[in-house]
Amino acid sequence: MDALFDTINVKDLLSTGDLTDPTSPLSAPDLRLLKARLESHSLQIKSRIQSYLLSHYTDFSSLFSLCTDAVLQTNAINEKLTGLVNLVSDSKIDVEIREIVEEESEKMRELKVKRELLELVKGIVGISQRLRGVEDDLKNGRLKFAAEEVRVLKIILRIGDNVDDEKEPVVYGLLRKEWLDCFEKIQEVLVKFMENAVTFEPDSGGIRVKYQLSIDGIIAGLDLRTVLEALEVLGILGYGLAKVADQMFKFLIIPAVNSRSSFSFIEDSEKVSEEMTEATLKMVQSFDAKIEVVDGESIYSGVARVVRFIFERICFQNVSWIRCFGRLTWPRISELIIANFLSKAVPEDASKLADFQKIIKHTSKFEADLKEMNFISTSDSADQKLSNFAENVEVHFASRKKTEILAKARNLLLQCNFTIPEEYTRKGLPRMNAGTAVHIVDLLFVSEKCVVSKAVFQLMELVHKTLKDVCFSSTRVALEFYHAARDAILLYEAVIPVKLERQLDGINQAAVLMHNDCLYLSQEIQGLAFEYRSDFPGCIKEHAVFVDLAPRYHVMAWEILHKQIQLVIFNLKEAIDGADGFQNTHQMQQFESAKFSIDQVVFILEKVHIIWEPLLLPSIYKKSMCMVLESVFSRIISDILLLDDMAADETLQLQRLIHLMMESLTSLMESLIAVNQKEKSEEYSRFTLDDFIPSLCKICKLAELLDMPLKSITTAWESGELLRAGFTMTQVKDFIKAIYTDSPLRKECLWRIENVSL
């Protein structure tokens, strides 16, 4: 059939040469030929179709018959459906059917609810009966069965779950309350049984265990094992054993650990018909004299004997029961043994640490015995408190020694009063006796002696002793000692500035002594590594550092000294301010005021001289005092040179004031000259005192200028003498104008000063 409908190709109906040019139109003969051939081809198709239909006549006939039957059936169904629709619409039967279905559904729901309520009532009644059964079992001594029932009912009633009571029937709350009452009753009964089963005799130091138990004659003939099983079933074994554990710890363990005399435990038992009815354990003290507990063997054996009695006579060698008892008592037992024995047995001297090995051995054996009885866990390292403490004895020893070292260092610093004996002078540098508050020490990197406080001297003695112990100690101990030495040094920085807070705000010996302490510490610290590092243990040798502490004390020393210098300079400036710029000193009142100011300056300088010279290093004393004198002289020179008009008498009075001041400072200047000459002789310095106090020469020259003729002043400037003394051309000119009135001579001198080349 597909061949009848093949696509007709026009090219096949024409000759090949007719279509050589696709763009050229067909001629009339070509069109007629094409029409004829198309008609012939159409007749062929019609003939083929007719032949196909005739050959498949039967098939087409059956197909048409089937289609006719389908149409007839469809018409019949349509007529029936139309009749049914008409019937329903006339009688409203669909409404009746819907009502019947809804009523049936409602009845089924009610039936389901009633069945559920019935089941609920049956469950409630069953639970209530089981709860009453628990009470009956309790009265009849069936404690284990009652405990199991309580445990099952706890799950059924969801006790302990987060239940919303508002969404549950009220009866559930009542049942839970009834269950709680049953639980409390059985718990109370079991606890009473345990109290009757295990009793203690404090006076005789004994324990008595009964195996046949009764309560007030109501429940009799119950054995201890059943009570323990019931406690375990209820999940309150720890609660039931808690009181027994407390009394065991109080009346047996504590006496055994604290006893300082030999003792032993004696066990006894009673049997009836080969069944044990009672067991006792008593602690018997020896009548021998008190002995010292050395290695703890007696303590460990006594405690182990008590634990074994518990394991065998109370817990019946049940692993879970003895573990529960261990959890209740072991933390307290281990802490008691550590506090009352192990910590006290830690040696005071590092040389005796080896003797502690016996204690470590007995401690390990004791814990092994407890593990064998399952009193403590074999896998939990937290239960090995005693072994851990004993094996770390070096750490405990070092920690205690570190605490002692720091406590001693703190006491030394707090008790020192930083006072200087009145009879003390630097001359001869006498060594102080043990009762004095200061010591004279040799500085490591400076060839000078230094006065330091007794506190810092003893502190460094303590540090040196500690570092010597580092050299002969094990690694862990050495590390603690090393940190103790560092912390002891740092204590000075933490304690002394607070202790001397008020003194540091004034000019006094304590502040200077603290400066010396810091200087001494900075130098001693730098030498510690050189002195001890080679003898330190390997790991300490690599990490021990002290040099980082030296700069902080060096800075502290400089800050303290700088603050003292600034305080002195401030007081001196206040004293000079009282002179009111040295104006009008030719008037008696103004002269007295200026002289009083100079007297105050001298007093302050002498006070500083008395405090500083005996205590400070000569080089530091010289530099510090020169700074102070420079500030005083430069201020006085400045005030005098600022005067714009001076009478003849006034210049003489100013000269007198300068001479009075310099004469009063003779001893101070001599001390500075002596220090400078000593340094020169030892080739420490090639400078003169004028180099350290530039204003010294200037103030002396100013005193001369106040009584010098005008020409002499001019000549002194031209010779360069005044320039070398520190005067400037402006200062000299203003000075001349202030003293001498305007005149041809003054003009000439001023011209010469201006035009001289220096």
C-alpha positions in Angstrom: 0.0 0.0 0.0 2.9 2.4 0.7 4.0 2.0 -3.0 0.8 3.6 -4.1 1.6 6.9 -2.4 5.2 7.4 -3.4 6.1 10.9 -4.2 5.7 11.7 -8.0 8.9 13.3 -9.3 8.2 15.6 -12.3 11.7 15.0 -13.6 10.9 11.4 -14.1 7.9 12.3 -16.4 10.0 14.4 -18.7 13.0 13.7 -20.8 16.4 14.4 -19.4 17.3 17.0 -22.0 14.2 19.0 -21.3 15.4 20.2 -17.9 19.0 21.1 -18.5 18.3 24.7 -17.6 16.1 24.9 -14.5 15.4 28.6 -15.0 14.0 28.3 -18.6 10.1 27.9 -18.8 8.5 24.7 -20.2 7.3 24.7 -23.8 3.7 23.9 -24.8 4.6 20.4 -26.1 6.4 19.7 -22.8 3.3 20.7 -20.8 1.0 18.5 -23.0 3.4 15.6 -22.5 3.5 16.2 -18.8 -0.3 16.2 -18.6 -0.6 13.0 -20.5 1.9 11.2 -18.4 0.1 12.4 -15.2 -3.2 11.1 -16.3 -1.6 7.8 -17.1 0.0 7.6 -13.7 -3.4 8.5 -12.0 -5.1 5.6 -13.8 -2.4 3.3 -12.6 -2.9 4.4 -8.9 -6.7 3.9 -9.2 -6.3 0.4 -10.6 -3.9 -0.5 -7.8 -6.3 0.7 -5.1 -9.2 -1.2 -6.5 -7.1 -4.4 -6.6 -6.1 -3.9 -3.0 -9.7 -3.4 -1.8 -10.9 -6.5 -3.6 -8.1 -8.6 -2.2 -8.9 -7.5 1.4 -12.7 -7.4 1.2 -13.3 -9.7 4.2 -11.1 -7.7 6.5 -12.8 -4.4 5.6 -16.3 -6.1 6.0 -15.5 -7.3 9.6 -14.1 -4.0 10.5 -17.2 -2.1 9.4 -19.4 -4.6 11.2 -17.5 -4.1 14.5 -17.9 -0.4 14.2 -21.6 -0.7 13.7 -22.0 -2.9 16.8 -20.0 -0.4 18.9 -22.3 2.5 17.8 -25.4 0.5 18.7 -24.1 -0.4 22.2 -23.2 3.2 22.8 -26.7 4.3 22.0 -28.2 1.7 24.3 -26.0 2.8 27.3 -26.9 6.4 26.6 -30.6 5.5 26.8 -30.2 3.6 30.1 -28.1 6.4 31.7 -30.7 9.0 30.6 -33.4 7.0 32.3 -31.3 6.6 35.5 -30.7 10.4 35.7 -34.3 11.1 35.2 -35.2 8.6 38.0 -32.7 10.1 40.5 -33.7 13.7 39.8 -37.4 12.9 40.3 -37.0 11.0 43.7 -33.9 12.8 45.5 -32.3 9.5 46.5 -28.8 11.0 46.5 -29.7 13.0 49.6 -30.9 9.9 51.4 -27.8 8.0 50.5 -25.5 10.8 51.7 -27.3 11.0 55.1 -27.1 7.3 55.6 -23.3 7.3 54.9 -22.7 10.2 57.3 -24.7 8.5 60.0 -22.8 5.3 59.6 -19.5 7.2 59.8 -20.5 8.9 63.0 -21.5 5.6 64.6 -18.2 4.1 63.6 -16.3 7.0 65.2 -18.3 6.7 68.4 -17.6 3.0 68.5 -13.8 3.6 68.0 -13.7 6.2 70.8 -15.6 3.9 73.1 -13.2 1.1 72.4 -10.2 3.3 73.0 -11.7 4.5 76.3 -12.4 1.0 77.2 -8.8 0.1 76.5 -7.6 3.2 78.5 -9.8 2.2 81.4 -8.5 -1.3 81.3 -4.9 0.0 81.2 -5.5 2.4 84.1 -7.1 -0.3 86.1 -4.2 -2.6 85.3 -1.7 -0.1 86.4 -3.6 0.7 89.6 -3.8 -3.0 90.4 -0.1 -3.4 89.7 0.7 -0.5 92.0 -1.4 -2.1 94.8 0.4 -5.3 94.0 3.7 -3.5 94.6 2.5 -2.5 98.1 1.4 -6.1 98.8 4.8 -7.4 97.6 6.5 -4.9 99.8 4.5 -6.1 102.8 5.2 -9.7 102.0 9.0 -9.2 101.7 9.1 -9.7 97.9 11.3 -6.6 97.5 13.1 -7.6 94.3 9.8 -8.3 92.5 8.3 -5.1 93.8 11.4 -3.2 92.6 11.1 -4.7 89.2 7.4 -3.8 89.0 8.2 -0.2 90.0 10.9 0.0 87.3 8.5 -1.3 84.6 5.7 1.1 85.7 8.1 4.0 85.6 8.6 3.3 81.9 4.9 2.8 81.3 3.9 6.1 83.0 6.8 7.9 81.4 8.2 9.1 84.7 11.0 11.6 84.1 10.0 12.3 80.5 9.1 15.8 79.4 5.3 15.3 79.3 2.8 18.0 78.9 0.3 17.4 81.7 -2.3 19.6 80.2 -2.7 17.3 77.2 -3.1 14.1 79.2 -5.9 12.8 81.3 -6.0 13.8 84.9 -5.9 10.2 85.9 -2.3 9.9 84.6 -1.2 12.5 87.0 -2.9 10.6 89.8 -1.2 7.4 88.7 2.2 9.1 88.6 1.6 10.4 92.1 0.6 6.9 93.3 3.8 5.5 91.6 5.9 8.1 93.4 4.4 7.2 96.7 5.2 3.5 96.1 8.7 4.4 95.0 9.3 6.5 98.2 7.9 3.7 100.3 10.1 1.0 98.9 13.1 3.4 98.9 12.5 4.1 102.6 12.1 0.4 103.4 15.4 -0.5 101.5 17.3 2.3 103.2 16.1 1.1 106.6 17.2 -2.4 105.8 20.7 -1.0 104.9 20.8 0.9 108.2 20.0 -2.2 110.1 22.3 -4.4 108.0 25.5 -2.3 108.4 26.1 -0.7 111.8 29.1 1.1 113.2 30.7 1.2 116.7 32.6 4.5 116.9 34.0 3.8 120.4 35.5 0.5 119.4 36.3 1.5 115.8 34.3 -1.5 114.4 31.7 -2.3 111.8 29.0 -5.0 112.1 27.2 -6.5 109.1 24.0 -8.5 109.5 22.7 -10.8 106.7 19.2 -11.7 108.1 17.2 -8.6 108.3 13.9 -7.4 109.6 12.0 -4.1 110.2 9.9 -3.6 113.3 8.8 -7.2 113.1 6.8 -6.5 109.9 9.2 -7.9 107.4 11.5 -10.6 108.6 13.9 -13.1 107.2 15.1 -11.0 104.4 18.8 -11.3 103.4 21.1 -8.4 102.6 21.8 -9.6 99.0 18.1 -9.2 98.1 18.1 -5.7 99.5 21.1 -4.7 97.3 19.5 -6.4 94.3 16.3 -4.4 94.8 18.3 -1.2 95.1 20.1 -1.9 91.9 16.9 -2.7 90.1 15.4 0.6 91.2 18.6 2.4 90.1 19.2 3.9 93.6 22.1 1.7 94.7 24.2 4.8 95.2 21.5 6.3 97.4 21.2 3.2 99.4 24.9 2.9 100.0 25.6 6.6 100.6 25.1 6.6 104.4 27.1 3.4 104.7 29.9 4.9 102.7 29.9 8.1 104.8 30.1 6.2 108.0 32.7 3.9 106.7 34.8 6.8 105.7 34.3 8.6 109.0 34.7 5.7 111.5 37.3 3.4 109.7 39.1 5.2 106.8 39.9 8.4 108.6 41.3 6.7 111.8 43.3 4.4 109.6 44.9 7.2 107.6 45.5 9.6 110.6 46.8 7.0 113.0 50.4 7.6 114.0 50.7 4.2 115.8 50.6 0.7 114.6 47.2 -0.9 114.2 45.5 -3.9 112.7 42.0 -5.0 111.7 40.5 -8.2 113.1 37.5 -9.8 111.3 35.0 -12.2 112.9 31.9 -13.9 111.7 28.9 -16.0 113.0 27.3 -18.9 111.2 24.0 -20.8 111.6 23.7 -24.0 109.7 26.7 -23.2 107.6 25.2 -19.8 106.6 26.8 -16.6 107.7 24.5 -14.5 109.8 26.9 -11.8 110.9 30.4 -10.4 110.1 32.4 -7.8 112.1 35.6 -5.9 111.5 37.4 -4.1 114.3 40.4 -1.7 114.3 42.8 -2.6 117.1 45.5 -0.1 118.1 48.9 -1.3 119.3 50.1 -0.4 122.8 53.5 0.4 121.5 54.9 3.9 121.5 53.9 6.1 118.6 55.8 5.4 115.5 56.5 7.7 112.6 54.8 6.8 109.3 57.7 6.6 106.8 56.6 4.8 103.7 52.8 4.5 104.2 52.7 0.7 104.1 50.6 0.5 107.3 48.2 3.1 106.0 47.7 1.4 102.7 47.4 -2.1 104.2 44.8 -0.8 106.7 42.7 0.9 104.0 43.0 -2.1 101.7 41.8 -4.3 104.5 38.7 -2.2 105.0 38.0 -2.2 101.2 38.3 -6.0 101.0 35.9 -6.4 103.9 33.4 -4.2 102.0 34.1 -6.1 98.8 33.5 -9.5 100.3 31.1 -9.0 103.2 28.9 -6.1 102.0 29.0 -6.2 98.2 29.4 -10.0 97.9 32.1 -9.6 95.3 29.7 -8.0 92.9 31.6 -5.8 90.5 28.9 -3.2 89.9 28.1 -2.9 93.6 31.8 -2.4 94.6 32.3 0.1 91.8 29.3 2.1 93.1 30.8 2.0 96.6 34.2 3.1 95.2 32.7 6.0 93.4 31.1 7.2 96.6 34.2 7.0 98.7 37.4 6.9 96.6 37.6 10.7 95.8 37.5 11.4 99.6 39.9 8.6 100.5 42.4 9.7 97.9 42.2 13.4 98.9 42.6 12.4 102.6 45.7 10.3 101.9 47.2 13.0 99.8 46.6 15.7 102.4 47.5 13.8 105.5 50.3 11.6 104.2 51.7 12.0 100.7 51.9 15.8 100.7 53.6 15.7 104.2 56.0 13.0 103.0 57.3 15.2 100.2 61.0 15.7 101.1 62.3 19.0 102.3 65.7 18.4 100.6 66.3 17.5 97.0 68.9 14.9 98.1 66.1 12.9 99.8 63.9 12.5 96.8 65.3 9.1 96.1 64.0 7.9 99.4 60.5 8.6 98.2 60.7 5.7 95.8 59.5 3.3 98.5 56.3 5.4 98.9 55.8 5.4 95.2 56.1 1.6 95.2 53.7 1.1 98.0 51.2 3.5 96.5 51.2 1.7 93.1 50.7 -1.7 94.9 47.8 -0.2 96.9 46.0 1.1 93.8 46.7 -2.3 92.1 44.9 -4.1 94.9 42.0 -1.7 94.7 41.8 -2.3 90.9 41.8 -6.1 91.5 38.7 -5.7 93.7 37.2 -3.3 91.1 37.0 -0.6 93.8 38.5 1.8 91.3 38.5 1.7 87.5 41.3 0.0 85.7 41.0 2.2 82.7 40.1 5.7 84.1 43.3 7.6 84.9 41.3 9.9 87.1 41.1 7.2 89.7 44.9 6.9 89.9 45.2 10.1 91.9 47.6 8.7 94.4 50.0 7.2 91.9 49.9 10.4 89.8 50.7 12.5 92.9 53.5 10.2 94.1 55.1 9.9 90.7 55.1 13.7 90.4 56.8 14.1 93.7 59.6 16.2 92.1 57.0 18.6 90.8 55.3 18.9 94.2 58.7 19.3 95.9 59.8 22.0 93.5 56.4 23.7 93.7 56.5 23.8 97.5 60.1 25.0 97.4 59.2 27.7 94.9 56.4 28.9 97.1 58.8 29.0 100.1 61.4 30.9 98.1 58.9 33.5 96.9 57.4 33.8 100.4 60.8 34.4 101.9 61.7 36.9 99.2 58.5 38.8 99.8 59.0 38.9 103.5 62.6 40.2 103.0 61.3 43.0 100.9 58.4 43.9 103.1 60.4 43.9 106.4 63.3 46.1 105.1 63.0 49.7 106.3 65.5 51.4 103.9 67.1 53.5 106.6 70.8 54.6 106.6 72.9 54.7 109.8 73.7 58.3 110.8 77.3 57.5 111.3 77.8 56.0 107.8 80.1 57.9 105.4 81.6 56.9 102.1 85.2 57.3 103.4 86.7 53.9 103.8 83.5 52.2 102.8 83.2 50.2 106.0 81.4 46.8 105.8 78.1 46.8 107.6 77.3 44.3 110.3 74.4 42.0 110.1 72.1 44.3 112.0 72.3 47.3 109.6 69.8 48.0 107.0 72.4 48.5 104.2 75.2 46.6 102.7 78.2 47.6 100.5 78.6 45.4 97.5 81.0 45.2 94.5 79.4 45.8 91.1 80.3 43.3 88.5 80.8 45.5 85.5 81.9 48.7 87.3 85.1 49.0 89.5 83.2 50.8 92.2 81.4 49.8 95.4 77.8 50.5 95.9 75.6 50.9 98.9 72.4 48.8 98.7 69.6 47.8 101.0 69.7 44.8 103.1 66.6 43.5 101.4 68.1 43.4 97.9 71.4 42.0 99.2 69.5 39.1 100.9 67.3 38.8 97.9 70.3 38.1 95.6 71.7 35.7 98.1 68.5 33.8 97.9 68.5 33.9 94.1 72.1 32.6 94.0 71.3 29.8 96.4 68.3 28.8 94.3 70.3 28.8 91.1 72.9 26.6 92.8 70.1 24.2 93.5 69.2 24.3 89.8 72.6 23.0 88.9 72.2 19.9 91.1 68.5 19.1 90.4 66.6 17.0 88.0 65.0 18.7 84.9 61.5 19.2 86.3 62.8 20.5 89.7 65.4 22.7 88.0 62.7 24.2 85.9 60.6 25.2 88.9 63.7 26.6 90.7 64.7 28.6 87.6 61.2 30.2 87.5 61.4 30.8 91.2 64.6 32.7 90.8 63.2 34.8 88.1 60.0 35.5 90.0 62.0 36.4 93.1 63.9 39.0 91.2 60.7 40.4 89.7 59.2 40.7 93.2 61.4 43.7 93.9 59.8 45.5 91.1 56.3 44.6 92.3 56.8 45.3 96.1 59.3 48.1 96.7 57.8 50.8 94.4 54.5 50.4 96.2 56.1 50.2 99.6 58.2 53.4 99.0 55.5 55.3 97.0 55.5 58.2 99.4 59.3 58.4 99.8 59.7 58.5 96.0 57.8 61.7 95.8 60.3 63.5 98.0 64.1 64.0 98.3 65.4 61.4 100.7 67.8 58.5 101.2 65.2 55.8 100.5 64.8 56.9 96.9 68.5 57.0 96.4 69.0 53.6 98.0 66.3 52.1 95.7 68.2 53.6 92.8 71.3 51.8 93.9 69.3 48.5 94.4 68.0 48.7 90.8 71.5 49.4 89.5 72.9 46.5 91.5 70.2 44.2 90.3 70.7 45.1 86.7 74.4 44.2 86.9 73.9 41.1 89.0 71.3 39.8 86.6 73.6 40.2 83.7 76.2 38.0 85.4 73.8 35.2 86.4 73.9 33.4 83.0 77.7 33.6 82.9 78.0 32.2 86.4 75.5 29.3 86.3 74.5 28.5 82.7 77.3 26.0 82.1 76.2 23.9 85.1 72.5 23.9 84.3 70.7 20.7 83.2 70.6 20.4 79.4 67.1 21.7 78.6 67.3 24.5 81.2 70.7 25.5 79.7 69.0 26.1 76.4 66.0 28.1 77.7 67.3 29.9 80.8 67.3 33.6 80.2 68.0 36.4 82.7 69.3 39.2 80.5 65.8 40.3 79.6 65.3 41.4 83.3 68.4 43.6 83.4 67.2 46.5 81.2 64.0 46.9 83.2 65.9 47.5 86.4 68.5 49.7 84.7 65.6 51.8 83.4 64.0 51.8 86.9 67.3 53.1 88.3 67.5 55.9 85.7 63.9 56.9 86.2 64.2 57.1 90.0 67.4 59.2 89.8 65.9 61.4 87.1 62.8 62.0 89.2 65.1 62.9 92.2 67.1 65.4 90.1 63.9 67.0 88.7 62.5 67.3 92.3 65.7 69.0 93.4 65.7 71.4 90.4 62.0 72.2 91.0 62.7 73.1 94.7 65.7 75.2 93.7 63.7 77.1 91.1 61.0 77.8 93.7 63.7 79.1 96.0 65.2 81.3 93.3 61.7 82.6 92.4 61.6 84.1 95.9 64.4 86.5 94.9 62.1 88.3 92.5 64.6 88.4 89.7 67.3 89.9 92.0 65.9 93.4 91.4 66.7 96.4 93.5 69.1 94.6 95.8 70.6 97.9 96.8 67.4 98.3 98.9 67.7 96.6 102.2 64.4 94.7 102.1 65.0 93.4 98.6 68.6 92.4 99.5 67.4 90.4 102.5 64.8 88.7 100.3 67.4 87.8 97.7 69.8 86.6 100.4 67.1 84.4 101.9 66.5 82.8 98.5 70.3 82.2 98.1 70.3 80.7 101.6 67.5 78.4 100.6 69.3 77.3 97.5 72.4 76.6 99.5 70.4 74.6 102.1 68.8 72.5 99.4 72.1 71.8 97.7 73.8 70.9 101.0 70.9 68.6 101.9 71.2 66.9 98.5 75.0 66.7 99.0 74.6 65.0 102.4 72.1 62.5 100.9 73.7 61.8 97.6 77.4 61.7 98.2 77.5 58.8 100.7 75.1 56.6 98.6 75.5 57.3 94.9 78.4 56.0 92.9 81.0 58.8 92.6 80.5 59.0 88.8 76.7 59.2 89.1 77.0 61.6 92.0 79.2 63.9 90.0 77.0 63.9 86.9 73.8 64.3 88.9 75.1 67.1 91.1 76.6 68.9 88.1 73.2 68.8 86.4 71.6 70.4 89.5 74.4 73.1 89.8 74.1 73.9 86.1 70.4 74.5 86.5 71.0 76.8 89.5 73.9 78.8 88.1 72.3 79.3 84.7 69.0 80.5 86.3 70.8 83.0 88.6 73.0 84.3 85.6 69.9 84.6 83.5 68.0 86.6 86.1 70.9 89.0 86.7 71.6 89.5 83.0 67.9 90.4 82.4 68.1 93.4 84.7 67.9 96.5 82.5 69.1 99.1 85.0 71.5 98.5 87.9 72.8 101.1 90.3 76.4 101.0 91.5 75.4 99.8 95.0 73.2 97.2 93.4 76.0 95.6 91.4 78.1 95.4 94.6 75.2 93.7 96.4 74.7 91.2 93.6 78.4 90.5 93.6 78.2 89.9 97.4 75.3 87.5 96.9 77.2 85.4 94.4 80.3 85.3 96.6 78.2 84.2 99.6 76.6 81.4 97.6 80.0 80.2 96.2 81.6 80.3 99.6 78.7 78.3 101.1 79.1 75.7 98.4 82.8 75.2 99.0 82.5 71.7 100.6 80.1 70.6 97.8 82.5 71.9 95.1 85.4 70.2 96.8 83.6 66.9 96.8 83.0 67.2 93.1 86.6 68.3 92.4 87.9 65.3 94.4 85.7 62.9 92.4 86.9 64.4 89.1 90.5 64.3 90.1 90.2 60.7 91.1 88.7 59.9 87.7 91.5 61.7 86.0 94.1 59.8 88.0 92.5 56.5 87.1 92.1 57.7 83.5 88.4 57.4 83.5 87.9 61.0 82.5 89.9 63.9 80.9 87.3 66.6 81.4 87.5 69.4 84.0 84.6 70.4 86.3 83.9 73.4 84.1 83.1 71.0 81.3 80.3 69.4 83.4 79.1 72.8 84.8 79.5 75.3 81.9 77.8 78.0 84.0 80.3 77.7 86.8 83.0 79.7 85.0 80.3 82.1 83.8 78.9 82.9 87.2 82.4 83.5 88.6 83.2 85.8 85.7 79.8 87.6 86.2 80.8 88.4 89.8 84.0 90.0 88.5 82.1 92.0 85.8 79.8 93.5 88.5 82.8 95.4 89.9 84.8 95.9 86.7 85.4 99.2 84.8 83.9 99.7 81.4 87.1 99.6 79.5 88.2 96.4 81.3 84.9 94.8 80.3 85.6 95.9 76.7 89.1 94.6 76.8 87.9 91.3 78.3 85.5 90.8 75.4 88.1 91.7 72.8 90.5 89.2 74.3 87.9 86.5 74.0 87.9 85.9 77.7 84.2 86.6 78.1 83.3 84.5 75.1 85.2 81.5 76.5 83.3 82.0 79.8 80.0 81.6 77.9 78.9 85.2 77.4 77.4 86.3 74.1 77.9 89.7 72.5 74.3 90.7 73.2 74.6 89.8 76.8 77.7 91.9 77.2 76.2 94.9 75.5 73.0 94.7 77.5 75.0 94.3 80.7 77.0 97.4 79.9 73.9 99.4 79.1 72.3 98.3 82.4 75.3 99.4 84.5 76.7 102.4 82.7 74.8 105.5 81.6 74.9 106.7 78.1 78.2 108.6 77.3 80.7 108.8 74.5 82.9 106.3 76.3 80.0 103.8 76.4 79.3 104.3 72.7 82.9 103.8 71.9 83.1 100.6 74.0 79.9 99.2 72.5 81.2 100.0 69.0 84.5 98.2 69.8 82.5 95.2 71.1 80.4 95.1 67.9 83.3 95.4 65.5 85.9 93.1 67.1 86.3 89.8 65.2 86.6 86.8 67.5 
